[in-house]
Coordinates of C-alpha atoms in Angstrom, one line a residue:
M1 CA 0.1 0.0 0.2
N2 CA 1.5 3.9 -1.2
M3 CA 1.8 6.1 1.8
P4 CA -0.4 9.4 1.6
K5 CA 2.8 12.1 2.0
G6 CA 1.7 14.9 3.7
P7 CA -0.9 16.6 5.8
A8 CA -3.6 16.1 3.1
R9 CA -5.3 19.3 3.8
S10 CA -6.8 18.7 0.4
V11 CA -9.5 16.7 1.8
I12 CA -12.7 18.2 2.2
S13 CA -15.6 17.5 4.4
T14 CA -18.8 19.3 3.9
H15 CA -19.8 18.6 8.0
P16 CA -20.0 21.9 10.1
V17 CA -18.4 20.0 12.9
V18 CA -15.3 19.0 10.7
R19 CA -15.6 22.5 9.4
R20 CA -15.1 24.4 12.7
L21 CA -12.6 21.7 13.9
V22 CA -10.1 22.3 11.1
D23 CA -10.9 26.0 10.4
E24 CA -10.9 27.6 13.5
L25 CA -8.6 25.0 15.9
G26 CA -6.2 24.1 13.9
A27 CA -7.2 20.9 13.4
G28 CA -5.1 18.4 10.5
L29 CA -7.6 16.7 7.9
A30 CA -6.9 13.1 6.1
G31 CA -8.7 10.2 5.2
A32 CA -11.6 9.5 3.0
D33 CA -12.3 11.8 0.4
G34 CA -15.8 13.8 1.4
A35 CA -16.6 12.3 4.4
P36 CA -18.1 12.2 6.7
G37 CA -21.8 13.4 5.4
V38 CA -23.6 12.8 9.0
I39 CA -22.0 13.5 12.5
T40 CA -24.9 12.9 15.5
D41 CA -22.8 12.7 18.6
V42 CA -19.4 12.8 20.3
V43 CA -17.8 9.7 21.9
I44 CA -14.7 10.1 23.8
V45 CA -12.9 6.9 24.1
E46 CA -8.9 5.7 24.9
P47 CA -7.6 2.5 23.7
G48 CA -8.5 -1.0 24.9
D49 CA -12.3 0.8 25.4
R50 CA -15.0 -1.6 23.8
L51 CA -15.8 0.5 21.0
D52 CA -19.7 -0.3 20.1
G53 CA -22.7 2.2 19.5
L54 CA -20.4 4.6 17.5
A55 CA -22.9 5.1 14.4
D56 CA -22.0 8.5 13.3
A57 CA -20.4 9.4 15.8
L58 CA -17.2 11.3 16.2
V59 CA -14.2 9.5 18.3
L60 CA -12.1 11.4 20.1
A61 CA -9.2 9.1 20.6
V62 CA -7.7 9.9 23.8
G63 CA -4.3 9.2 24.5
A64 CA -4.0 7.2 21.4
R65 CA -0.8 7.1 19.6
G66 CA 0.9 5.0 17.2
D67 CA 0.0 1.7 16.6
E68 CA -2.6 1.7 19.3
A69 CA -3.9 5.0 17.0
V70 CA -4.0 3.0 13.7
A71 CA -5.7 0.2 15.4
L72 CA -8.7 2.4 17.1
V73 CA -9.1 4.2 13.5
R74 CA -9.7 1.1 12.0
S75 CA -11.9 -0.2 15.2
A76 CA -14.2 2.6 14.9
A77 CA -14.8 2.3 11.5
E78 CA -15.8 -0.9 11.8
A79 CA -18.4 0.2 14.5
G80 CA -20.2 3.2 12.3
A81 CA -18.1 5.9 13.5
A82 CA -18.3 9.1 10.8
A83 CA -14.5 10.1 11.8
V84 CA -11.8 9.9 14.5
A85 CA -9.6 12.6 16.2
V86 CA -6.0 11.9 16.8
R87 CA -3.2 13.8 18.9
G88 CA -0.7 15.5 16.4
E89 CA -1.7 18.4 14.3
V90 CA -0.2 15.9 10.5
P91 CA -1.8 12.2 11.0
T92 CA 1.0 10.1 10.7
P93 CA 1.3 8.2 7.4
E94 CA 0.2 4.6 9.2
V95 CA -3.0 6.8 10.6
R96 CA -3.9 8.3 7.2
A97 CA -3.2 5.0 5.8
A98 CA -5.4 3.5 7.7
A99 CA -7.6 6.0 7.7
V100 CA -8.5 6.2 4.0
D101 CA -8.0 2.2 3.6
A102 CA -11.5 1.8 6.4
G103 CA -12.8 5.3 4.4
I104 CA -13.3 7.2 7.5
T105 CA -12.2 10.8 8.3
V106 CA -8.9 11.5 10.6
L107 CA -8.7 14.8 12.2
G108 CA -5.2 15.3 13.7
V109 CA -5.5 17.4 17.2
P110 CA -2.8 19.9 17.8
D111 CA -0.5 19.0 20.7
G112 CA -1.5 22.1 22.6
L113 CA -5.2 22.0 22.2
R114 CA -7.3 20.2 25.1
W115 CA -9.4 17.2 24.2
D116 CA -12.5 19.0 26.8
T117 CA -12.2 21.8 24.4
V118 CA -11.8 19.9 21.2
A119 CA -15.6 18.5 22.8
A120 CA -17.3 21.3 23.4
E121 CA -16.6 22.9 20.5
A122 CA -17.8 19.7 18.6
R123 CA -21.3 19.7 20.4
A124 CA -21.3 22.9 20.2
V125 CA -22.1 22.6 16.9
L126 CA -24.0 20.2 17.0
G127 CA -25.9 21.6 19.5
A128 CA -27.0 24.3 17.3
G129 CA -28.5 22.4 14.9
G130 CA -25.4 21.7 12.5
A131 CA -25.3 25.4 12.1
G132 CA -22.5 26.3 14.5
A133 CA -22.3 28.9 17.0
A134 CA -20.9 31.1 14.6
D135 CA -24.0 30.5 12.6
R136 CA -26.5 32.0 15.3
H137 CA -28.3 34.9 14.5
G138 CA -29.1 37.6 17.2
D139 CA -25.8 36.6 19.4
L140 CA -22.1 37.7 19.1
F141 CA -20.8 35.1 16.9
S142 CA -23.6 36.4 14.4
L143 CA -22.4 39.9 14.6
A144 CA -18.9 38.6 14.5
Q145 CA -19.2 37.1 11.4
T146 CA -21.3 40.1 10.3
V147 CA -18.2 42.3 11.1
A148 CA -15.9 39.7 9.5
T149 CA -17.9 40.1 6.2
L150 CA -17.9 44.1 6.0
T151 CA -14.3 44.3 6.8
R152 CA -12.6 41.4 5.5
G153 CA -10.6 40.7 8.1
V154 CA -10.6 37.9 11.4
V155 CA -12.9 39.2 14.0
S156 CA -12.8 38.2 18.0
V157 CA -14.7 39.8 20.7
E158 CA -13.6 39.7 24.7
D159 CA -14.8 40.2 28.1
S160 CA -13.6 42.7 30.3
A161 CA -11.0 39.7 31.8
H162 CA -10.0 39.2 28.0
R163 CA -11.3 36.4 27.4
V164 CA -12.2 35.4 23.9
L165 CA -16.5 35.2 23.9
A166 CA -17.2 35.2 20.1
Y167 CA -15.5 35.0 16.6
S168 CA -15.9 34.5 13.2
T169 CA -14.7 31.6 11.2
N170 CA -12.1 32.5 8.6
G171 CA -10.8 29.6 7.6
G172 CA -6.9 29.9 7.7
E173 CA -6.1 33.7 7.8
A174 CA -5.8 33.6 11.6
D175 CA -2.3 34.6 12.7
E176 CA -0.6 33.0 15.3
L177 CA -2.3 35.3 18.4
R178 CA -5.5 34.8 16.8
R179 CA -5.0 30.7 17.3
R180 CA -3.4 30.9 20.6
S181 CA -6.3 33.2 21.9
I182 CA -8.9 30.5 20.8
L183 CA -6.9 27.3 22.0
G184 CA -6.7 29.2 25.6
R185 CA -9.8 31.5 25.4
T186 CA -8.0 34.6 26.5
C187 CA -5.3 36.6 25.1
P188 CA -1.6 35.6 25.4
E189 CA -0.2 37.4 28.5
P190 CA 2.9 38.5 27.1
Y191 CA 1.2 40.1 24.5
L192 CA -1.3 41.9 27.0
A193 CA 1.7 43.5 28.6
L194 CA 2.7 45.1 25.1
L195 CA -1.1 46.0 25.0
R196 CA -1.1 47.6 28.1
E197 CA 2.3 49.3 27.5
E198 CA 1.1 50.7 24.4
G199 CA -1.7 52.5 26.0
V200 CA -4.9 50.3 23.9
Y201 CA -6.8 49.2 26.4
R202 CA -6.8 52.8 28.3
R203 CA -7.6 54.2 24.5
V204 CA -10.6 52.0 23.7
R205 CA -12.3 52.5 27.0
S206 CA -12.5 56.4 26.8
G207 CA -14.8 56.3 24.2
D208 CA -15.6 55.8 20.6
E209 CA -12.2 55.7 19.2
I210 CA -10.8 52.7 17.0
V211 CA -7.3 52.0 17.6
E212 CA -4.7 50.5 15.0
V213 CA -2.5 48.1 16.4
A214 CA 0.2 47.8 14.6
A215 CA 1.5 43.8 13.0
R216 CA 4.5 42.7 15.1
P217 CA 6.1 39.2 12.5
E218 CA 8.6 38.2 15.0
L219 CA 5.3 37.4 17.3
G220 CA 3.4 35.8 14.6
V221 CA 1.0 39.0 14.8
R222 CA -0.7 41.1 12.1
R223 CA -2.3 44.1 12.0
R224 CA -5.2 44.8 14.1
L225 CA -7.9 47.3 15.2
V226 CA -9.5 47.2 17.8
A227 CA -12.9 49.1 19.8
G228 CA -14.0 49.3 23.1
I229 CA -17.3 47.8 23.9
N230 CA -18.8 50.4 26.5
A231 CA -22.3 51.1 28.2
G232 CA -23.0 54.3 30.4
G233 CA -18.9 54.7 30.9
R234 CA -18.0 51.0 32.1
P235 CA -15.9 49.0 30.0
L236 CA -17.5 46.1 29.0
G237 CA -14.7 44.3 26.6
T238 CA -12.9 44.8 23.3
L239 CA -14.3 43.9 19.6
W240 CA -10.7 43.0 17.3
V241 CA -10.2 42.7 13.4
Q242 CA -7.1 41.4 12.2
E243 CA -5.9 41.9 8.9
G244 CA -6.1 38.6 6.6
H245 CA -4.5 37.5 3.4
Q246 CA -5.8 40.8 2.1
P247 CA -6.0 44.1 3.5
L248 CA -9.0 45.6 5.5
A249 CA -12.2 47.3 3.9
E250 CA -11.5 51.1 3.4
R251 CA -14.1 51.7 6.2
A252 CA -13.4 48.8 8.2
D253 CA -12.8 51.4 11.0
E254 CA -16.7 52.2 10.8
A255 CA -18.2 48.7 10.3
L256 CA -15.9 48.3 14.4
R257 CA -17.5 51.5 15.9
G258 CA -21.2 50.1 15.1
A259 CA -20.5 46.7 15.8
A260 CA -19.2 47.5 19.2
R261 CA -22.1 49.8 19.8
L262 CA -24.3 46.7 19.3
A263 CA -22.3 44.4 20.8
A264 CA -22.7 46.6 24.2
S265 CA -26.2 45.1 25.6
Q266 CA -25.0 41.6 24.7
L267 CA -22.3 41.8 27.0
V268 CA -24.5 43.5 29.9
D269 CA -26.2 40.3 29.6
H270 CA -23.1 38.3 29.3
Y271 CA -21.9 40.1 32.8
F272 CA -25.3 39.6 34.6
Q273 CA -25.9 36.1 33.5
G274 CA -29.3 36.9 31.0
D275 CA -30.4 36.0 28.0
S276 CA -28.7 38.2 25.0
S277 CA -30.8 35.8 22.1
A278 CA -33.7 36.9 23.9
R279 CA -32.8 40.6 24.9
L280 CA -32.0 40.8 21.1
S281 CA -35.2 39.7 20.2
S282 CA -37.3 41.7 22.3
R283 CA -35.4 44.3 21.2
A284 CA -36.2 43.4 17.7
G285 CA -40.1 42.8 18.6
L286 CA -40.1 46.8 20.1
A287 CA -38.3 47.9 16.9
H288 CA -41.2 46.3 15.0
G289 CA -43.7 47.7 17.1
L290 CA -42.3 51.2 16.9
L291 CA -42.0 50.9 12.9
T292 CA -45.7 49.5 12.6
G293 CA -47.4 51.5 15.7
R294 CA -48.4 48.2 17.3
F295 CA -47.3 50.2 20.9
E296 CA -47.2 53.2 21.9
A297 CA -44.1 55.3 20.9
S298 CA -43.8 56.8 24.6
A299 CA -43.7 53.5 26.4
L300 CA -41.5 52.5 24.2
A301 CA -39.0 55.4 24.2
A302 CA -37.9 54.9 27.4
H303 CA -37.0 51.0 27.0
L304 CA -35.4 51.8 23.7
G305 CA -33.1 54.8 24.9
I306 CA -35.1 57.4 22.8
G307 CA -36.5 60.6 24.3
P308 CA -40.1 60.5 23.6
T309 CA -40.1 64.2 21.7
A310 CA -36.9 62.9 19.5
A311 CA -37.7 63.2 15.6
A312 CA -36.4 59.9 13.6
S313 CA -35.4 59.5 10.2
V314 CA -36.5 56.5 8.3
V315 CA -35.1 55.0 5.6
A316 CA -36.6 51.8 3.6
V317 CA -34.3 49.4 1.9
D318 CA -35.5 46.6 -0.6
L319 CA -33.0 43.9 -1.6
R320 CA -34.9 42.9 -4.5
T321 CA -34.1 39.5 -4.0
P322 CA -35.5 36.9 -6.8
D323 CA -39.3 35.7 -6.4
A324 CA -38.4 32.5 -8.4
G325 CA -35.4 29.8 -8.7
E326 CA -34.8 30.2 -5.0
G327 CA -35.6 28.1 -2.1
T328 CA -37.0 30.3 0.9
G329 CA -34.8 29.4 3.2
S330 CA -31.7 30.6 1.1
G331 CA -34.0 34.0 0.9
D332 CA -34.2 34.2 5.1
V333 CA -30.5 33.5 5.0
R334 CA -29.7 36.3 2.9
L335 CA -32.0 38.4 4.7
A336 CA -30.7 37.9 8.4
E337 CA -27.5 38.6 6.8
A338 CA -28.5 42.0 5.3
V339 CA -30.3 42.9 8.4
G340 CA -27.1 42.5 10.5
I341 CA -25.4 44.6 7.9
V342 CA -27.7 47.5 7.9
S343 CA -27.6 47.1 12.0
V344 CA -23.8 47.4 12.1
H345 CA -24.1 50.6 9.5
A346 CA -26.8 52.0 11.3
A347 CA -25.3 51.8 14.6
A348 CA -22.4 53.2 13.3
Y349 CA -24.0 56.3 11.7
R350 CA -26.2 57.1 14.8
R351 CA -25.7 55.0 18.2
N352 CA -28.9 54.5 19.1
A353 CA -30.3 53.4 15.8
L354 CA -33.0 50.8 15.6
V355 CA -33.4 48.2 12.4
A356 CA -36.5 46.2 12.0
V357 CA -38.8 44.2 9.2
A358 CA -41.7 44.9 7.5
C359 CA -43.3 43.7 4.3
G360 CA -40.0 41.8 3.2
Q361 CA -38.6 45.0 3.7
I362 CA -35.8 46.6 6.2
Y363 CA -36.3 49.7 8.3
A364 CA -33.5 51.5 9.5
M365 CA -35.1 54.1 12.1
L366 CA -32.5 57.0 13.6
P367 CA -33.3 59.6 16.0
E368 CA -32.5 62.8 16.0
S369 CA -30.6 64.6 18.7
G370 CA -32.4 68.0 17.9
P371 CA -34.8 69.0 15.2
A372 CA -35.8 67.8 11.9
P373 CA -32.8 67.4 9.2
T374 CA -31.2 70.8 7.1
D375 CA -31.3 70.0 3.9
A376 CA -27.9 69.5 4.3
E377 CA -28.1 66.6 6.6
E378 CA -30.8 65.0 4.5
E379 CA -28.1 64.7 1.5
S380 CA -25.2 63.4 4.3
L381 CA -28.0 60.6 5.2
A382 CA -28.7 60.5 1.5
R383 CA -24.6 59.6 1.1
W384 CA -25.0 57.2 4.1
A385 CA -27.7 55.1 2.5
A386 CA -25.7 54.7 -0.8
D387 CA -22.6 53.4 1.4
L388 CA -25.1 51.0 2.7
V389 CA -26.6 49.7 -1.1
T390 CA -23.1 49.5 -2.3
A391 CA -22.3 46.8 0.7
L392 CA -25.3 45.3 0.5
R393 CA -25.1 44.8 -3.2
R394 CA -21.4 43.3 -2.5
H395 CA -22.3 41.1 0.2
T396 CA -26.0 39.9 -1.3
G397 CA -25.6 39.8 -5.1
T398 CA -28.8 41.3 -5.8
P399 CA -30.0 44.8 -7.2
V400 CA -30.5 46.6 -3.7
Q401 CA -32.6 49.8 -3.8
A402 CA -33.0 52.5 -0.6
V403 CA -34.8 55.3 -0.4
V404 CA -34.8 58.2 2.4
A405 CA -38.0 57.9 3.3
G406 CA -38.1 61.0 5.2
T407 CA -38.5 62.5 8.9
A408 CA -41.0 61.9 11.7
A409 CA -41.4 64.9 13.5
R410 CA -42.2 62.5 17.0
L411 CA -41.7 58.9 17.5
D412 CA -45.7 58.1 17.2
D413 CA -45.4 59.5 13.3
I414 CA -42.7 56.7 12.4
P415 CA -45.6 54.6 11.2
A416 CA -46.6 57.1 8.7
V417 CA -43.4 58.0 7.6
K418 CA -42.7 54.1 7.2
L419 CA -45.4 53.8 4.5
R420 CA -44.2 56.8 2.6
G421 CA -40.9 55.1 2.2
Y422 CA -42.8 51.8 1.5
R423 CA -44.7 53.0 -1.4
A424 CA -41.6 54.8 -2.5
L425 CA -39.5 51.8 -2.7
G426 CA -42.5 50.5 -5.0
L427 CA -41.6 53.0 -7.6
L428 CA -38.2 53.0 -7.4
A429 CA -38.3 49.5 -8.0
R430 CA -39.2 50.4 -12.0
N431 CA -35.3 52.4 -12.7
P432 CA -33.9 49.1 -11.1
E433 CA -30.3 51.3 -12.1
R434 CA -30.9 54.1 -9.6
A435 CA -29.7 52.7 -6.3
V436 CA -30.9 55.6 -3.6
A437 CA -33.7 58.1 -4.2
T438 CA -35.4 60.5 -1.4
H439 CA -38.8 60.9 -0.7
R440 CA -38.3 64.6 -1.6
T441 CA -37.3 63.8 -5.1
L442 CA -40.0 61.4 -5.5
T443 CA -42.7 63.5 -4.5
A444 CA -43.8 64.3 -7.8
A445 CA -44.1 61.2 -9.0
L446 CA -45.5 59.9 -6.0
L447 CA -48.5 62.6 -6.2
V448 CA -49.1 61.0 -10.3
R449 CA -49.1 57.8 -8.7
D450 CA -52.0 58.5 -6.1
V451 CA -54.1 60.3 -8.9
L452 CA -53.6 57.4 -11.2
E453 CA -54.7 55.1 -8.0
L454 CA -57.8 57.7 -7.4
L455 CA -58.7 57.0 -11.0
G456 CA -58.9 53.7 -10.6
T457 CA -61.4 53.7 -7.4
R458 CA -63.4 55.9 -9.7
T459 CA -64.6 54.3 -12.7
D460 CA -67.0 57.1 -13.9
I461 CA -63.9 59.3 -14.1
R462 CA -63.0 58.7 -18.0
H463 CA -62.4 60.7 -21.1
P464 CA -64.8 58.9 -23.6
G465 CA -62.8 60.6 -26.3
V466 CA -59.3 58.5 -24.6
A467 CA -61.8 55.5 -24.2
A468 CA -62.2 55.9 -27.9
L469 CA -58.9 56.1 -28.6
L470 CA -57.6 53.2 -26.7
D471 CA -60.4 50.9 -28.5
H472 CA -59.3 51.8 -31.7
D473 CA -55.8 51.3 -31.4
R474 CA -56.9 47.4 -30.4
A475 CA -58.9 46.9 -33.0
Q476 CA -56.5 48.9 -35.6
G477 CA -52.9 47.0 -33.8
S478 CA -52.0 50.9 -34.2
E479 CA -50.2 52.5 -31.3
L480 CA -52.3 56.4 -31.6
A481 CA -52.5 56.6 -28.1
R482 CA -48.8 55.4 -27.3
S483 CA -47.4 58.1 -29.5
L484 CA -50.3 60.8 -28.1
L485 CA -48.9 59.9 -24.5
R486 CA -44.8 60.5 -25.7
Y487 CA -45.8 63.4 -27.7
L488 CA -47.7 65.5 -24.4
D489 CA -44.4 64.1 -22.0
G490 CA -42.3 65.7 -24.2
F491 CA -44.1 68.8 -24.4
G492 CA -45.1 68.7 -27.9
D493 CA -41.5 68.6 -29.1
V494 CA -41.7 66.8 -32.2
A495 CA -38.2 65.4 -33.3
A496 CA -37.3 64.3 -30.2
V497 CA -40.2 62.2 -29.5
A498 CA -40.1 60.9 -32.9
K499 CA -36.1 60.3 -32.6
E500 CA -37.7 58.4 -28.9
L501 CA -40.1 56.3 -31.1
N502 CA -37.6 55.8 -34.0
V503 CA -40.1 57.1 -36.1
H504 CA -40.2 60.1 -39.0
P505 CA -41.3 63.6 -37.6
N506 CA -43.8 63.4 -40.3
T507 CA -45.4 60.0 -39.2
L508 CA -45.7 61.6 -35.8
R509 CA -47.1 64.7 -36.6
Y510 CA -50.2 62.0 -38.3
R511 CA -50.4 60.1 -35.5
V512 CA -51.1 63.2 -33.1
R513 CA -53.7 64.7 -35.7
K514 CA -55.2 61.4 -36.3
A515 CA -55.6 61.0 -32.0
A516 CA -56.8 64.6 -32.1
A517 CA -59.2 63.5 -34.6
V518 CA -60.2 60.4 -33.2
T519 CA -60.7 62.1 -29.3
G520 CA -62.2 65.4 -30.2
L521 CA -59.5 66.2 -28.2
D522 CA -58.3 70.2 -28.2
L523 CA -54.3 69.9 -28.0
D524 CA -54.0 73.6 -27.4
D525 CA -56.1 73.5 -24.4
P526 CA -54.0 72.7 -21.4
E527 CA -57.0 70.8 -19.8
H528 CA -57.6 68.8 -22.3
R529 CA -53.8 68.3 -22.4
L530 CA -54.0 67.1 -18.7
A531 CA -56.9 65.2 -19.0
A532 CA -55.4 63.1 -21.9
T533 CA -52.6 62.9 -20.2
L534 CA -53.6 61.1 -17.0
H535 CA -56.2 59.0 -18.5
L536 CA -53.6 57.8 -21.3
R537 CA -51.2 57.7 -18.2
Y538 CA -53.7 55.7 -16.3
A539 CA -53.8 52.9 -19.1
A540 CA -50.3 52.8 -19.8
E541 CA -49.3 52.2 -16.0
G542 CA -52.7 51.0 -14.6
E543 CA -51.8 47.6 -13.6
T544 CA -47.9 48.6 -12.4
A545 CA -49.5 51.3 -10.3
G546 CA -51.8 48.7 -8.7
C547 CA -54.8 50.1 -9.8
P548 CA -57.8 48.5 -9.8
G549 CA -60.1 48.6 -13.0
G550 CA -57.1 50.0 -14.7
Q551 CA -57.7 49.3 -18.4
P552 CA -54.6 47.8 -19.9
W553 CA -52.6 49.1 -22.6
P554 CA -53.7 47.2 -25.6
T555 CA -51.4 44.6 -26.0
N556 CA -51.6 44.0 -30.1
A557 CA -49.8 47.6 -30.3
V558 CA -46.7 47.7 -32.7
R559 CA -44.2 48.6 -29.9

């Protein structure tokens, strides 16, 4: 038999337990390609133990080395185990050969990694339903993963005693310091001494400053950014972003600042032994109640840390996810990831920002410290929304759009502003290349949409001449109505409209004269022109405007 050579890390397992142990704890990987598909239990065994009841188990071979490890791998495979973990980051050639021959995956556990840590990590992944601690939404692991996505870095969260509470999954990009911190669940003391000497902790505990910590190649340490997690002047912990194989994102510091603000409430729960996931769910529910008007705003304000008379700007976001060809589960995951990204961006922009989901759209509520924002401040908010859309488009792969819906003078007015955002997003969907708009720039278009919807509720308000023109186009296969509408929209500029319709100017003039004859309209009369424009626009857009009873544009017309 040919012995495998090298660490054999090219062998890939899709199981979350194996991915976690390899990516985050530095375990080596060898054995049968693609295995295991299922792991349902973690079992600790020693040489000489009777191996039974191991179906689909990850076996931790404690104390087994050399020939004992080879024998245990073979026996575990015969007992139905899914994988075996043995001591040594790179399994010996004999162990790897036995694994390939038996068709089982073998993990090599580094010498510095405790067996109880391996067991705890594996069981944490299984306990999370196979998703892994880092994939659970609404906790520090999820927040760390969101920050890693936004910064292109390797993220970890520490409490005030420098214990590692959560971290992102970033494959092999972790440096030696991060590996040692995760293995020991705390930052090594020599490096802590350097940080204290440089005043890093003093600086991050004094406010929102993002501190850069230079790389130290001689210590196996890459460049880092760190933010303090503080609440009410009390330091609760730190949030770290380590530079991986590529430079950190341009605005990594802003993402880090927002995430540190979001992490504060979760670390409060950590210190007081609370349930942070329940707290986050409660906060999300209260934010949704504020957005939709289900609860009295003044009662919520104190709980959410917002003044009851505060104004609040609202930004509405739609991911524009595809309706077909995608499972509901993947859509839900994408929405949850997007909510995390919006939350980090919003917290960086405004400390007491709230984010909620309604009607499949994401709404950021940004309480104002003073009166309603000025025009310049609204432009600043629009630029922030544009940066947010850029980040969401990059990470979701969908044509995300956003609308700055305006400012609610009081928290009680947020539902009305939310409705404006919802309607504006519906209008913006017709212009997919436009990423961001403000309600102010869409006011005229929304007014026209309102009038069209009103026409839909009053079927008795119709111009008989325009109705006759639409019937004529249906019967003749002509497009007199379309040409007349373009002519009216173009202020009678025959040359420009003819070019748009790709016809000769004389052809357009003929169509307009013919349309006037069929309808009896006097196109020199402004009221006639306005009535014709509204009726024609309703016919052309009635269906997309959601107008009940809208008479669709002739489908047999040449377009």
